[in-house]
PDB file of C-alpha atoms in Angstrom:
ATOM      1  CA  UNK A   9       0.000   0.000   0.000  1.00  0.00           C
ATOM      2  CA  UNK A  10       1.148   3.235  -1.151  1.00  0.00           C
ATOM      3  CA  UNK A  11       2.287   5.720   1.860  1.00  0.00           C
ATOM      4  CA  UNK A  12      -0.403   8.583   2.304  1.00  0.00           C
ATOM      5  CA  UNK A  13       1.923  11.916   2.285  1.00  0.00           C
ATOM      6  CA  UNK A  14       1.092  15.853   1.573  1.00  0.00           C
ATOM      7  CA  UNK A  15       0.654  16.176  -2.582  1.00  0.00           C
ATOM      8  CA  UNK A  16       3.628  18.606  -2.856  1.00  0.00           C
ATOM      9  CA  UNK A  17       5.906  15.787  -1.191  1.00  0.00           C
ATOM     10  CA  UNK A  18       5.479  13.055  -4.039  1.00  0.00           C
ATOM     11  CA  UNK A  19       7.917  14.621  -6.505  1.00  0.00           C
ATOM     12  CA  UNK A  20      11.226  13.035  -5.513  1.00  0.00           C
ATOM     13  CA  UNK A  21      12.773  11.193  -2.658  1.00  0.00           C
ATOM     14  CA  UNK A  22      14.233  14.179  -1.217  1.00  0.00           C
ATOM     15  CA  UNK A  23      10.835  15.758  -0.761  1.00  0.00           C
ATOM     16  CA  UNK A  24       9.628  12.592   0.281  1.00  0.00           C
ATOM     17  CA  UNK A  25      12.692  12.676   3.121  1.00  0.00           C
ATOM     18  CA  UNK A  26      11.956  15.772   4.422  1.00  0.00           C
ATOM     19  CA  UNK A  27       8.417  15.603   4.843  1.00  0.00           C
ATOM     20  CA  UNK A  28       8.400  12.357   6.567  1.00  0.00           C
ATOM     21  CA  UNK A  29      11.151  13.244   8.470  1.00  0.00           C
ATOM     22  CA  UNK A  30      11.420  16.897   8.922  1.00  0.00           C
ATOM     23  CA  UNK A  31       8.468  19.122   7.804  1.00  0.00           C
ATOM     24  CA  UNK A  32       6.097  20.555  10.638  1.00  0.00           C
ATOM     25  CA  UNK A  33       8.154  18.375  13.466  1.00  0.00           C
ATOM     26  CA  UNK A  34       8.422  21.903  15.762  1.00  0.00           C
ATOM     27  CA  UNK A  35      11.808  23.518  16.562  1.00  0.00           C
ATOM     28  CA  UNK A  36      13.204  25.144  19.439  1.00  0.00           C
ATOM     29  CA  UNK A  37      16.619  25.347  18.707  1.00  0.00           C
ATOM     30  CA  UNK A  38      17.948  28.738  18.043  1.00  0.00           C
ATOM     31  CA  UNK A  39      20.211  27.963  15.332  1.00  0.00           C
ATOM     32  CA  UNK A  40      18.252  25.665  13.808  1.00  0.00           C
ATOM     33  CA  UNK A  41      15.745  27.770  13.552  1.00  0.00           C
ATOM     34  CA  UNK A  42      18.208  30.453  12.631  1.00  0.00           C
ATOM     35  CA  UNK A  43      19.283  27.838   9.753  1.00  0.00           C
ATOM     36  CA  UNK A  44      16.130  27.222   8.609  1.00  0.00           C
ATOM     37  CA  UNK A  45      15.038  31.074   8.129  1.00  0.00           C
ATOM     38  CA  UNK A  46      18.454  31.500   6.137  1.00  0.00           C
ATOM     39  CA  UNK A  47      17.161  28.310   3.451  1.00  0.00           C
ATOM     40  CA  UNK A  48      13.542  29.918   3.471  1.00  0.00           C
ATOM     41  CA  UNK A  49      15.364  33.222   2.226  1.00  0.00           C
ATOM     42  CA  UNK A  50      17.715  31.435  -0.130  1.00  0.00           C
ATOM     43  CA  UNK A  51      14.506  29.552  -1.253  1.00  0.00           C
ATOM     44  CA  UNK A  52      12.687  32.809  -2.580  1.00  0.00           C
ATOM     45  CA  UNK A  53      11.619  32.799  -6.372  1.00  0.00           C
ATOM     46  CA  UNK A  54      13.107  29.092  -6.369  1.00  0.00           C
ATOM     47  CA  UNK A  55      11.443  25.937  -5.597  1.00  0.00           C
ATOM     48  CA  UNK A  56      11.863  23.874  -2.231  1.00  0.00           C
ATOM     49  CA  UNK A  57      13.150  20.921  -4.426  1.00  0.00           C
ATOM     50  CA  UNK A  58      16.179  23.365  -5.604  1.00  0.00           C
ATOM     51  CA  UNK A  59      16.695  23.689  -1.983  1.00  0.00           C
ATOM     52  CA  UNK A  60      16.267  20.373  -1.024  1.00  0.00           C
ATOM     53  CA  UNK A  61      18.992  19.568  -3.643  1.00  0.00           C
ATOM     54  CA  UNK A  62      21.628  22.195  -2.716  1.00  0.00           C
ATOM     55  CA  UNK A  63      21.052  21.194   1.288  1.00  0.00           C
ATOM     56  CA  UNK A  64      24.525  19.816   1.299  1.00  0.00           C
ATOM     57  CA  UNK A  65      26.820  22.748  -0.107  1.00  0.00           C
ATOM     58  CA  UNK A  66      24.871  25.673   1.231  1.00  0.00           C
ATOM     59  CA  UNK A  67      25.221  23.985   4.400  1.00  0.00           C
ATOM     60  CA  UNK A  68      28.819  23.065   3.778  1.00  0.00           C
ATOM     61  CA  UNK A  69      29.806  27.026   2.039  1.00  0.00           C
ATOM     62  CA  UNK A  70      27.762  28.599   4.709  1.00  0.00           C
ATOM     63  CA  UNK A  71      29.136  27.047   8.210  1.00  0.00           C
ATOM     64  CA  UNK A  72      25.650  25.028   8.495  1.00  0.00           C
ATOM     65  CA  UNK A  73      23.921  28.633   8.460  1.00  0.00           C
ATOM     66  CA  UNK A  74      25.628  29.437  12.097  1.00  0.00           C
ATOM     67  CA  UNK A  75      25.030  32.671  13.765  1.00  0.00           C
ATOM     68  CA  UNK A  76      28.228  32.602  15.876  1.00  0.00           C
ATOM     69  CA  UNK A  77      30.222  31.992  12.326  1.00  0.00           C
ATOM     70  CA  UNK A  78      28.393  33.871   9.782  1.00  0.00           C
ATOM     71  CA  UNK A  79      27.546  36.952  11.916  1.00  0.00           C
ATOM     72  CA  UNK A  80      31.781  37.415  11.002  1.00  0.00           C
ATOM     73  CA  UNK A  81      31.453  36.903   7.380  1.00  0.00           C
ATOM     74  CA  UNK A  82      33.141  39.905   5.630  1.00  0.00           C
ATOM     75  CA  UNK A  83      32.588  41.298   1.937  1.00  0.00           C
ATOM     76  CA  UNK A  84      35.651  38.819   0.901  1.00  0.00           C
ATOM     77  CA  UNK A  85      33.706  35.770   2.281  1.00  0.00           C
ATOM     78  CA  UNK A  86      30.620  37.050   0.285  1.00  0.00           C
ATOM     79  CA  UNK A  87      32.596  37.463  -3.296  1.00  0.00           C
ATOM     80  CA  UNK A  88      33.880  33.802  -2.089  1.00  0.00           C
ATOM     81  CA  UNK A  89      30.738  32.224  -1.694  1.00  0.00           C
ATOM     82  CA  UNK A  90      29.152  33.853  -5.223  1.00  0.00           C
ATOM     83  CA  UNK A  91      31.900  31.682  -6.795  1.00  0.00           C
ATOM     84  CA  UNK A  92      30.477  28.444  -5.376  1.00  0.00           C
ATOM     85  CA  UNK A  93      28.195  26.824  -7.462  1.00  0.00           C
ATOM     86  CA  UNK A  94      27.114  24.654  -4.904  1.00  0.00           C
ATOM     87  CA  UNK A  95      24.903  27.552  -3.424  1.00  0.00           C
ATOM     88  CA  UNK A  96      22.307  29.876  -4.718  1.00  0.00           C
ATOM     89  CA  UNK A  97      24.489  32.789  -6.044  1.00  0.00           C
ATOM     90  CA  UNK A  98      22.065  35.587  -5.140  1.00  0.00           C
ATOM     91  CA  UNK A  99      24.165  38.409  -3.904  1.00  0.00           C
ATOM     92  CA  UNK A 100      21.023  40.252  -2.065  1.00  0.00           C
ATOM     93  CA  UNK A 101      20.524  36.385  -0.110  1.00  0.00           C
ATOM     94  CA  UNK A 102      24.441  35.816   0.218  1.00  0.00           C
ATOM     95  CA  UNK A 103      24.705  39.277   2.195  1.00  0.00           C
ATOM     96  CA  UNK A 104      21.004  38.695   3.690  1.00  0.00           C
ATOM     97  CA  UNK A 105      23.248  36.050   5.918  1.00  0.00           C
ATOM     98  CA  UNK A 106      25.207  37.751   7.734  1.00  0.00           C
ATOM     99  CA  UNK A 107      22.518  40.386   8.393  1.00  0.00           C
ATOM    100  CA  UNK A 108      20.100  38.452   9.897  1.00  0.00           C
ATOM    101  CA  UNK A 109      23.027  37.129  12.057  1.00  0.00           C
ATOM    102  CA  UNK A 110      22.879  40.279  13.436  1.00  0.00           C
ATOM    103  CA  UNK A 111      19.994  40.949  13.696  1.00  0.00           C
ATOM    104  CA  UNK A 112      19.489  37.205  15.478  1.00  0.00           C
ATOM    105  CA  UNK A 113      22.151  38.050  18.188  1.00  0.00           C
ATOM    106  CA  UNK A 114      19.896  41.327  19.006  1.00  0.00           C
ATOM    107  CA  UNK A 115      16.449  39.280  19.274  1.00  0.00           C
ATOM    108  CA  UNK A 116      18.683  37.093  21.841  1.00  0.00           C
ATOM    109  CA  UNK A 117      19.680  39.497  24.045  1.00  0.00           C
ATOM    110  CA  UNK A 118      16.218  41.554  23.947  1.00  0.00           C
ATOM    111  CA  UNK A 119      14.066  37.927  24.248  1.00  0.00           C
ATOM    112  CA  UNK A 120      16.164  35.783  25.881  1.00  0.00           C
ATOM    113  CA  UNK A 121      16.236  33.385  22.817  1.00  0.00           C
ATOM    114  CA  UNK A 122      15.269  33.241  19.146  1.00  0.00           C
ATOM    115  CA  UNK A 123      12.989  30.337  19.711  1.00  0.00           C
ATOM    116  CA  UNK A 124      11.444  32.609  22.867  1.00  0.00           C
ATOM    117  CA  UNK A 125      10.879  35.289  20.341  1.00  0.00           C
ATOM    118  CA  UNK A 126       9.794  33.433  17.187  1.00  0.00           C
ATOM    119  CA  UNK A 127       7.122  30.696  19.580  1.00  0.00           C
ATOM    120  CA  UNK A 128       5.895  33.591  21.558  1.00  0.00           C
ATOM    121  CA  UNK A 129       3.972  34.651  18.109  1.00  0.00           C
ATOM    122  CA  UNK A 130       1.812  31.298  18.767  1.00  0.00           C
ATOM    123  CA  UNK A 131       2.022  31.308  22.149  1.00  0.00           C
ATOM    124  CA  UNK A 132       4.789  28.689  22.071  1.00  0.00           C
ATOM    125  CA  UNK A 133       2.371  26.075  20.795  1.00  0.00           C
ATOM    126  CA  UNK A 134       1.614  24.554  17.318  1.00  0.00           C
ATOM    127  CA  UNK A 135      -1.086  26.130  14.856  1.00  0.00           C
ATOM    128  CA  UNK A 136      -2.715  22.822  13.804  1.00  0.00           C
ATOM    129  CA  UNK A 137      -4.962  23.136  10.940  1.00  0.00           C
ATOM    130  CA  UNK A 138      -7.140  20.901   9.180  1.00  0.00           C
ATOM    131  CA  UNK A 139      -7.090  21.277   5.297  1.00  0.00           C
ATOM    132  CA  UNK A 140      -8.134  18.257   2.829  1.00  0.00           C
ATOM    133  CA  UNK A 141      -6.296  19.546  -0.230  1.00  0.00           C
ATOM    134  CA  UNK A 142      -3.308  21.355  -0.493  1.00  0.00           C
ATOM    135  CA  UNK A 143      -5.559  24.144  -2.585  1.00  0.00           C
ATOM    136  CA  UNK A 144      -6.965  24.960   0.322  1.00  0.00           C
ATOM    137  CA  UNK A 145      -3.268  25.974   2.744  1.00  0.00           C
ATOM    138  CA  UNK A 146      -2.421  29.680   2.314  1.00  0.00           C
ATOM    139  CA  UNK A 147       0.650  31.049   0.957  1.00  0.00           C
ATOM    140  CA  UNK A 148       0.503  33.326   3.910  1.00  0.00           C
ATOM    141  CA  UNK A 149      -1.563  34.610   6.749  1.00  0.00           C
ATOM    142  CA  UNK A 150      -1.948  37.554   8.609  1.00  0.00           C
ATOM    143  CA  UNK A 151       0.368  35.952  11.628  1.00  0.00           C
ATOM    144  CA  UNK A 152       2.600  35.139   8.880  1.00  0.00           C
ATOM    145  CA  UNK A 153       2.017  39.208   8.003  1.00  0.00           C
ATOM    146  CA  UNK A 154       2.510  40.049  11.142  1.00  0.00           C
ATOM    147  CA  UNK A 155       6.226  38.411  12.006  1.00  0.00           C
ATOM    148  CA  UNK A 156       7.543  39.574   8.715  1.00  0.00           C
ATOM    149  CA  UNK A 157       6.814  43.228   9.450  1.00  0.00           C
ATOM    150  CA  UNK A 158       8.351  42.786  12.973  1.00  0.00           C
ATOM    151  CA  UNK A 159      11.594  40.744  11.292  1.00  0.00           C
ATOM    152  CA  UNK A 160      11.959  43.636   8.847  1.00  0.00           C
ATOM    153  CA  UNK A 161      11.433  45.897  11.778  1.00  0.00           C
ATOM    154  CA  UNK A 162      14.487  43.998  13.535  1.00  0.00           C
ATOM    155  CA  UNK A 163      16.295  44.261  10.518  1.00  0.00           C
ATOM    156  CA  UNK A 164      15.983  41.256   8.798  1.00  0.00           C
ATOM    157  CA  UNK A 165      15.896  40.479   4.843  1.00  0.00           C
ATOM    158  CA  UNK A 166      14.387  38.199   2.652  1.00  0.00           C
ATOM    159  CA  UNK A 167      11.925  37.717   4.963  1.00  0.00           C
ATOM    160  CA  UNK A 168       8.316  38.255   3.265  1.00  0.00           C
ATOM    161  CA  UNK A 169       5.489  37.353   4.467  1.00  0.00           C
ATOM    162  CA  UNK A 170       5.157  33.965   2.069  1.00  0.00           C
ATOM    163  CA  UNK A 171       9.042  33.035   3.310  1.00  0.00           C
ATOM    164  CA  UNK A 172       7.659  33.351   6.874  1.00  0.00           C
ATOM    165  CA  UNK A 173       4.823  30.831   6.300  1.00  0.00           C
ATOM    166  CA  UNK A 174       6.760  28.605   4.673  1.00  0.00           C
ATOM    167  CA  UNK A 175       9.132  28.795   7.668  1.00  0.00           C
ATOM    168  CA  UNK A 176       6.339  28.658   9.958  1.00  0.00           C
ATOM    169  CA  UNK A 177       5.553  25.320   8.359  1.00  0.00           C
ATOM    170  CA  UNK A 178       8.924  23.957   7.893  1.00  0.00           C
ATOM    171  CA  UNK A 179       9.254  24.359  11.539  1.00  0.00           C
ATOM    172  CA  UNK A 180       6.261  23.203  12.771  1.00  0.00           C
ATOM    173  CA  UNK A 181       4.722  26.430  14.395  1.00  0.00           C
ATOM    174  CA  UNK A 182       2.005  25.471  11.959  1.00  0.00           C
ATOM    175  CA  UNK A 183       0.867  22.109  11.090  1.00  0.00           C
ATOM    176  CA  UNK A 184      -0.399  22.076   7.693  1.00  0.00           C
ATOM    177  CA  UNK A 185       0.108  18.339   7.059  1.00  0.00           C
ATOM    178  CA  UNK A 186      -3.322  17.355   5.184  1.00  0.00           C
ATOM    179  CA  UNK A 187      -5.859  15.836   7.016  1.00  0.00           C
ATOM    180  CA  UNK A 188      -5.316  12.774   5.498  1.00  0.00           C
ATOM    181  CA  UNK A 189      -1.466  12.531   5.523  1.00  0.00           C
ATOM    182  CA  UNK A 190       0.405   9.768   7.799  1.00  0.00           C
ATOM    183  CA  UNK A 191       2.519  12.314   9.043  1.00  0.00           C
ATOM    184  CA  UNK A 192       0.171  14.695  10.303  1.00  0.00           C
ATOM    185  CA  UNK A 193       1.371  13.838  14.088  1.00  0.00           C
ATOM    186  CA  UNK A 194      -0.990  15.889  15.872  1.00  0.00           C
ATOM    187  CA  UNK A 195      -0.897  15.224  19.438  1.00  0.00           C
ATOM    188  CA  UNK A 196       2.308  13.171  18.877  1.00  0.00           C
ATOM    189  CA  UNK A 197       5.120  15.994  18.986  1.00  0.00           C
TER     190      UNK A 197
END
């Protein structure tokens, strides 16, 4: 019997990997998190297959997307990394790195923690919604609205509201696994 998954996660076995394994599981960790608003950003105008399939070297060119490292990076680092073709070679989401590694380090200090900051939005508990057919999920919301205008407030870039709910998803402050997927784990995080 064929597994049950979301429709968007049938297209190859790396989509199939990261939505069984990854997708909507919530996150608390602040880099994590920190690396997983960096690959929403690098994601914009692209698919999350083209993502899924440069995981490896924009992990590897970036210092797995950490805030301690890449808060350093320098304009040489930057012209570096636009060489590697293992990456997206955007220079508006290269810079947009380092950036929000400032800007991280200053919602740390203010909240505590980036994970205090980012759950607080949902009151540190999963949105768990019920759609039947991926037609039905938003691109974005109005909470989705509302932490993008506070990110850009902080500072942030490439941080739109559609990169937030995708974010919001990928890190499982919003379950929007369909009703009838097998990995819908409500109740079971």
């Amino acid at each position: 019997m064929e597994t049950k998954r979301c429709d968007w996660a049938n297209q190859s076995l790396l989509e199939q990997k990261y939505h069984d394994e990854k997708w909507g599981i919530p996150i608390f960790d602040d880099k994590e998190l920190f690396k997983m608003l960096c690959l929403e950003g690098m994601q914009a105008g692209l698919s999350w297959s083209t993502i899924l399939q440069k995981m490896e070297g924009l992990c590897k060119a970036f210092d797995n997307f950490d805030p301690d490292i890449v808060v350093n990076y320098d304009e040489d680092k930057e012209a570096e990394l636009l060489q590697n073709k293992e990456i997206i070679r955007n220079r508006l989401k290269v810079k947009s790195v380092a950036n929000n590694a400032k800007a991280y380090f200053k919602i740390c200090e203010e909240f505590g923690s980036f994970s205090d900051y980012l759950w607080g939005f949902v009151n540190h508990t999963p949105i768990i919604n019920s759609w039947k057919s991926i037609t039905e999920v938003p691109a974005k919301t109005e909470l989705s609205d509302e932490i993008s205008k506070d990110l850009k407030k902080r500072g942030f870039k490439f941080i739109g509201s559609t990169i937030i709910y995708a974010f919001m998803q990928s890190v499982g402050m919003v379950n929007d696994h369909l009703l009838d997927c097998e990995f819908r784990r409500v109740g079971k995080n």
